[in-house]
PDB file of C-alpha atoms in Angstrom:
ATOM      1  CA  MET N 195       0.129 -25.461   7.229  1.00 49.00           C
ATOM      2  CA  ASN N 196       1.185 -27.957   9.847  1.00 55.00           C
ATOM      3  CA  PRO N 197      -1.652 -28.435  12.373  1.00 56.00           C
ATOM      4  CA  SER N 198       0.830 -28.336  15.273  1.00 58.00           C
ATOM      5  CA  SER N 199       2.451 -25.066  14.182  1.00 58.00           C
ATOM      6  CA  PRO N 200       0.999 -21.829  15.544  1.00 58.00           C
ATOM      7  CA  PRO N 201      -0.843 -19.592  13.078  1.00 58.00           C
ATOM      8  CA  GLU N 202       1.201 -16.811  11.544  1.00 63.00           C
ATOM      9  CA  PRO N 203       0.621 -13.508  13.332  1.00 69.00           C
ATOM     10  CA  SER N 204      -1.474 -10.958  11.496  1.00 81.00           C
ATOM     11  CA  PRO N 205       0.515  -7.986  10.273  1.00 93.00           C
ATOM     12  CA  VAL N 206      -0.028  -4.732  12.134  1.00 94.00           C
ATOM     13  CA  CYS N 207      -0.311  -1.196  10.828  1.00 94.00           C
ATOM     14  CA  PRO N 208       3.027   0.637  10.865  1.00 93.00           C
ATOM     15  CA  ARG N 209       1.171   3.884  11.590  1.00 92.00           C
ATOM     16  CA  ASP N 210      -1.007   2.944  14.585  1.00 93.00           C
ATOM     17  CA  GLY N 211      -0.347  -0.719  15.441  1.00 93.00           C
ATOM     18  CA  ALA N 212      -3.881  -1.879  14.579  1.00 94.00           C
ATOM     19  CA  PRO N 213      -4.195  -5.325  12.982  1.00 94.00           C
ATOM     20  CA  LEU N 214      -4.201  -5.203   9.188  1.00 93.00           C
ATOM     21  CA  ARG N 215      -7.029  -6.979   7.438  1.00 89.00           C
ATOM     22  CA  ARG N 216      -6.304  -9.120   4.383  1.00 88.00           C
ATOM     23  CA  ILE N 217      -8.424  -7.950   1.483  1.00 84.00           C
ATOM     24  CA  ARG N 218      -9.452 -10.656  -0.961  1.00 79.00           C
ATOM     25  CA  THR N 219      -8.959  -9.561  -4.554  1.00 78.00           C
ATOM     26  CA  GLU N 220      -7.138 -11.044  -7.536  1.00 80.00           C
ATOM     27  CA  THR N 221      -3.925  -9.884  -5.846  1.00 82.00           C
ATOM     28  CA  PRO N 222      -4.611  -9.792  -2.087  1.00 86.00           C
ATOM     29  CA  TYR N 223      -3.439  -6.796  -0.093  1.00 87.00           C
ATOM     30  CA  HIS N 224      -3.814  -5.514   3.485  1.00 90.00           C
ATOM     31  CA  ALA N 225      -5.647  -2.502   4.891  1.00 88.00           C
ATOM     32  CA  CYS N 226      -5.894  -0.828   8.272  1.00 89.00           C
ATOM     33  CA  SER N 227      -9.454  -0.269   9.438  1.00 85.00           C
ATOM     34  CA  ARG N 228      -8.281   2.412  11.895  1.00 87.00           C
ATOM     35  CA  CYS N 229      -6.137   4.778   9.770  1.00 87.00           C
ATOM     36  CA  ARG N 230      -7.249   3.241   6.441  1.00 84.00           C
ATOM     37  CA  GLY N 231      -3.729   2.923   5.081  1.00 89.00           C
ATOM     38  CA  PHE N 232      -2.851   0.181   2.598  1.00 89.00           C
ATOM     39  CA  LEU N 233      -0.054  -2.366   2.307  1.00 93.00           C
ATOM     40  CA  LEU N 234       0.116  -3.172  -1.396  1.00 91.00           C
ATOM     41  CA  PRO N 235       2.256  -5.800  -3.112  1.00 92.00           C
ATOM     42  CA  LEU N 236       4.335  -4.446  -5.980  1.00 90.00           C
ATOM     43  CA  ALA N 237       2.673  -7.136  -8.113  1.00 87.00           C
ATOM     44  CA  MET N 238      -0.538  -5.068  -8.029  1.00 86.00           C
ATOM     45  CA  ALA N 239       1.134  -2.316 -10.089  1.00 84.00           C
ATOM     46  CA  HIS N 240       1.462  -4.221 -13.363  1.00 82.00           C
ATOM     47  CA  ASP N 241       3.533  -1.431 -14.969  1.00 81.00           C
ATOM     48  CA  VAL N 242       6.240  -2.138 -12.394  1.00 84.00           C
ATOM     49  CA  ALA N 243       6.801  -5.765 -13.453  1.00 84.00           C
ATOM     50  CA  PRO N 244       9.526  -5.075 -16.042  1.00 88.00           C
ATOM     51  CA  LEU N 245      11.271  -2.643 -13.652  1.00 88.00           C
ATOM     52  CA  ARG N 246      10.819  -4.656 -10.454  1.00 89.00           C
ATOM     53  CA  GLN N 247      14.419  -5.805  -9.997  1.00 92.00           C
ATOM     54  CA  GLU N 248      15.816  -2.346 -10.748  1.00 92.00           C
ATOM     55  CA  ILE N 249      13.348  -0.685  -8.352  1.00 92.00           C
ATOM     56  CA  LEU N 250      14.291  -3.098  -5.569  1.00 93.00           C
ATOM     57  CA  ARG N 251      18.012  -2.603  -6.216  1.00 92.00           C
ATOM     58  CA  ARG N 252      17.748   1.199  -6.226  1.00 92.00           C
ATOM     59  CA  ALA N 253      15.412   1.285  -3.230  1.00 93.00           C
ATOM     60  CA  GLU N 254      18.208  -0.177  -1.096  1.00 92.00           C
ATOM     61  CA  SER N 255      19.940   3.226  -1.386  1.00 93.00           C
ATOM     62  CA  TRP N 256      16.844   5.225  -0.411  1.00 94.00           C
ATOM     63  CA  PRO N 257      16.720   6.597   3.140  1.00 95.00           C
ATOM     64  CA  ARG N 258      15.327   4.293   5.799  1.00 95.00           C
ATOM     65  CA  SER N 259      11.687   4.816   6.638  1.00 93.00           C
ATOM     66  CA  SER N 260      10.562   5.228  10.221  1.00 93.00           C
ATOM     67  CA  PHE N 261       8.278   2.237   9.559  1.00 93.00           C
ATOM     68  CA  GLY N 262       9.117  -1.411   9.891  1.00 95.00           C
ATOM     69  CA  CYS N 263       7.548  -3.713   7.325  1.00 96.00           C
ATOM     70  CA  PRO N 264       4.250  -5.068   8.687  1.00 96.00           C
ATOM     71  CA  LEU N 265       5.060  -8.486   7.179  1.00 95.00           C
ATOM     72  CA  CYS N 266       8.712  -9.093   8.088  1.00 94.00           C
ATOM     73  CA  GLY N 267       9.593  -6.295  10.521  1.00 94.00           C
ATOM     74  CA  ARG N 268      12.605  -5.092   8.530  1.00 95.00           C
ATOM     75  CA  ALA N 269      13.147  -1.383   8.006  1.00 95.00           C
ATOM     76  CA  MET N 270      11.381  -0.074   4.942  1.00 96.00           C
ATOM     77  CA  HIS N 271      12.947   2.382   2.513  1.00 96.00           C
ATOM     78  CA  GLN N 272      11.301   5.685   1.730  1.00 94.00           C
ATOM     79  CA  ALA N 273      11.076   7.836  -1.370  1.00 91.00           C
ATOM     80  CA  ARG N 274       9.000  10.883  -2.276  1.00 88.00           C
ATOM     81  CA  HIS N 275       7.175  11.462  -5.525  1.00 85.00           C
ATOM     82  CA  ASP N 276       4.887  14.449  -6.110  1.00 81.00           C
ATOM     83  CA  GLY N 277       4.970  15.134  -2.368  1.00 82.00           C
ATOM     84  CA  VAL N 278       3.789  11.614  -1.492  1.00 85.00           C
ATOM     85  CA  GLU N 279       5.883   9.321   0.700  1.00 89.00           C
ATOM     86  CA  ILE N 280       6.317   5.811  -0.609  1.00 90.00           C
ATOM     87  CA  ASP N 281       7.507   3.270   1.969  1.00 94.00           C
ATOM     88  CA  LEU N 282       8.857   0.110   0.321  1.00 95.00           C
ATOM     89  CA  CYS N 283      10.025  -3.180   1.824  1.00 96.00           C
ATOM     90  CA  THR N 284      12.586  -4.602  -0.581  1.00 95.00           C
ATOM     91  CA  HIS N 285      12.398  -8.003   1.112  1.00 95.00           C
ATOM     92  CA  CYS N 286       8.613  -8.518   0.962  1.00 95.00           C
ATOM     93  CA  GLU N 287       8.136  -6.323  -2.122  1.00 95.00           C
ATOM     94  CA  VAL N 288       5.290  -4.343  -0.579  1.00 95.00           C
ATOM     95  CA  VAL N 289       4.497  -0.638  -0.453  1.00 94.00           C
ATOM     96  CA  TRP N 290       2.786   1.180   2.424  1.00 94.00           C
ATOM     97  CA  LEU N 291       0.639   4.185   1.541  1.00 89.00           C
ATOM     98  CA  ASP N 292      -1.218   6.244   4.128  1.00 87.00           C
ATOM     99  CA  ARG N 293      -4.838   7.143   3.423  1.00 79.00           C
ATOM    100  CA  ASP N 294      -4.029  10.816   2.854  1.00 75.00           C
ATOM    101  CA  GLU N 295      -1.370   9.775   0.360  1.00 72.00           C
ATOM    102  CA  ILE N 296      -3.860   7.620  -1.494  1.00 70.00           C
ATOM    103  CA  ASN N 297      -6.388  10.459  -1.455  1.00 70.00           C
ATOM    104  CA  SER N 298      -3.806  12.824  -2.926  1.00 69.00           C
ATOM    105  CA  VAL N 299      -3.373  10.548  -5.967  1.00 66.00           C
ATOM    106  CA  SER N 300      -7.033   9.643  -6.199  1.00 58.00           C
ATOM    107  CA  PRO N 301      -9.158  11.113  -8.983  1.00 51.00           C
ATOM    108  CA  TYR N 302     -11.381  12.425  -6.162  1.00 41.00           C
ATOM    109  CA  ARG N 303      -9.086  15.152  -4.831  1.00 46.00           C
ATOM    110  CA  ARG N 304     -11.778  17.453  -3.439  1.00 48.00           C
ATOM    111  CA  PRO N 305     -14.129  15.920  -0.891  1.00 51.00           C
ATOM    112  CA  THR N 306     -17.734  15.733  -2.039  1.00 58.00           C
ATOM    113  CA  ALA N 307     -20.885  13.989  -0.834  1.00 60.00           C
ATOM    114  CA  LYS N 308     -19.950  11.221  -3.270  1.00 60.00           C
ATOM    115  CA  ASP N 309     -16.577  10.904  -1.510  1.00 56.00           C
ATOM    116  CA  GLN N 310     -18.273  10.569   1.853  1.00 58.00           C
ATOM    117  CA  ALA N 311     -20.462   7.770   0.508  1.00 60.00           C
ATOM    118  CA  ARG N 312     -17.378   6.128  -1.036  1.00 57.00           C
ATOM    119  CA  GLU N 313     -15.525   6.364   2.303  1.00 59.00           C
ATOM    120  CA  GLU N 314     -18.470   4.799   4.137  1.00 60.00           C
ATOM    121  CA  ALA N 315     -18.575   1.959   1.596  1.00 58.00           C
ATOM    122  CA  GLU N 316     -14.810   1.580   1.976  1.00 56.00           C
ATOM    123  CA  ALA N 317     -15.101   1.351   5.770  1.00 55.00           C
ATOM    124  CA  GLN N 318     -17.774  -1.325   5.397  1.00 56.00           C
ATOM    125  CA  ALA N 319     -15.604  -3.205   2.888  1.00 53.00           C
ATOM    126  CA  LEU N 320     -12.700  -3.121   5.349  1.00 54.00           C
ATOM    127  CA  ASP N 321     -14.935  -4.596   8.033  1.00 52.00           C
ATOM    128  CA  THR N 322     -15.918  -7.476   5.779  1.00 51.00           C
ATOM    129  CA  GLY N 323     -12.494  -8.002   4.167  1.00 50.00           C
ATOM    130  CA  LEU N 324     -13.717  -7.054   0.692  1.00 49.00           C
ATOM    131  CA  ASP N 325     -11.970  -4.771  -1.811  1.00 55.00           C
ATOM    132  CA  ALA N 326     -11.591  -1.499   0.086  1.00 56.00           C
ATOM    133  CA  LEU N 327      -9.993   0.417  -2.768  1.00 61.00           C
ATOM    134  CA  ASN N 328     -13.450   0.472  -4.399  1.00 56.00           C
ATOM    135  CA  GLY N 329     -12.534   1.302  -7.951  1.00 54.00           C
ATOM    136  CA  SER N 330      -9.853   3.839  -7.061  1.00 55.00           C
ATOM    137  CA  GLU N 331      -7.420   0.942  -7.460  1.00 58.00           C
ATOM    138  CA  ALA N 332      -6.642   1.429 -11.153  1.00 62.00           C
ATOM    139  CA  GLY N 333      -5.772   5.118 -10.952  1.00 69.00           C
ATOM    140  CA  MET N 334      -3.783   4.714  -7.758  1.00 73.00           C
ATOM    141  CA  LEU N 335      -1.845   1.720  -9.088  1.00 78.00           C
ATOM    142  CA  ASP N 336      -1.128   3.585 -12.340  1.00 79.00           C
ATOM    143  CA  TRP N 337       0.215   6.457 -10.240  1.00 79.00           C
ATOM    144  CA  LEU N 338       2.324   4.060  -8.152  1.00 83.00           C
ATOM    145  CA  GLY N 339       3.792   2.470 -11.293  1.00 83.00           C
ATOM    146  CA  ASP N 340       4.594   5.909 -12.745  1.00 84.00           C
ATOM    147  CA  ALA N 341       6.040   7.100  -9.417  1.00 84.00           C
ATOM    148  CA  LEU N 342       8.340   4.100  -8.980  1.00 85.00           C
ATOM    149  CA  GLY N 343       9.354   4.278 -12.640  1.00 83.00           C
ATOM    150  CA  SER N 344      10.207   7.969 -12.341  1.00 84.00           C
ATOM    151  CA  LEU N 345      12.347   7.292  -9.275  1.00 83.00           C
ATOM    152  CA  LEU N 346      14.613   5.250 -11.538  1.00 80.00           C
ATOM    153  CA  SER N 347      15.364   8.273 -13.737  1.00 72.00           C
TER     154      SER N 347
END
């Protein structure tokens, strides 16, 4: 980064306009501490790698989302799988998922005391910029890979 150039603006949540926090993991992603939605790079869903170009090509024909991409501002494309909306930026290769969408694909579908503790830990992780998916990452990313793959059928 050139010292004289201004810092890049932080992306904002497409749902509520709150700043998105960069979460430091092997593949960084962004999360909203207000609505707790996630902006995930396609690279996180390893099953998608062989289908990436085809997904991006087909997504161009999906309806436009009401959301602009938090990274580049371009209109995202939207698809539905199992009742869950998937908003995809074909330019930045990122997917936006709302918290309720993530919960619907999470192995923890019915709220329990354990879920409340997990949500509190997640909120704390968001505040510190640590991994906020807290172990639900694998199942959710598997679902995302399956969902995007099935949209190609």
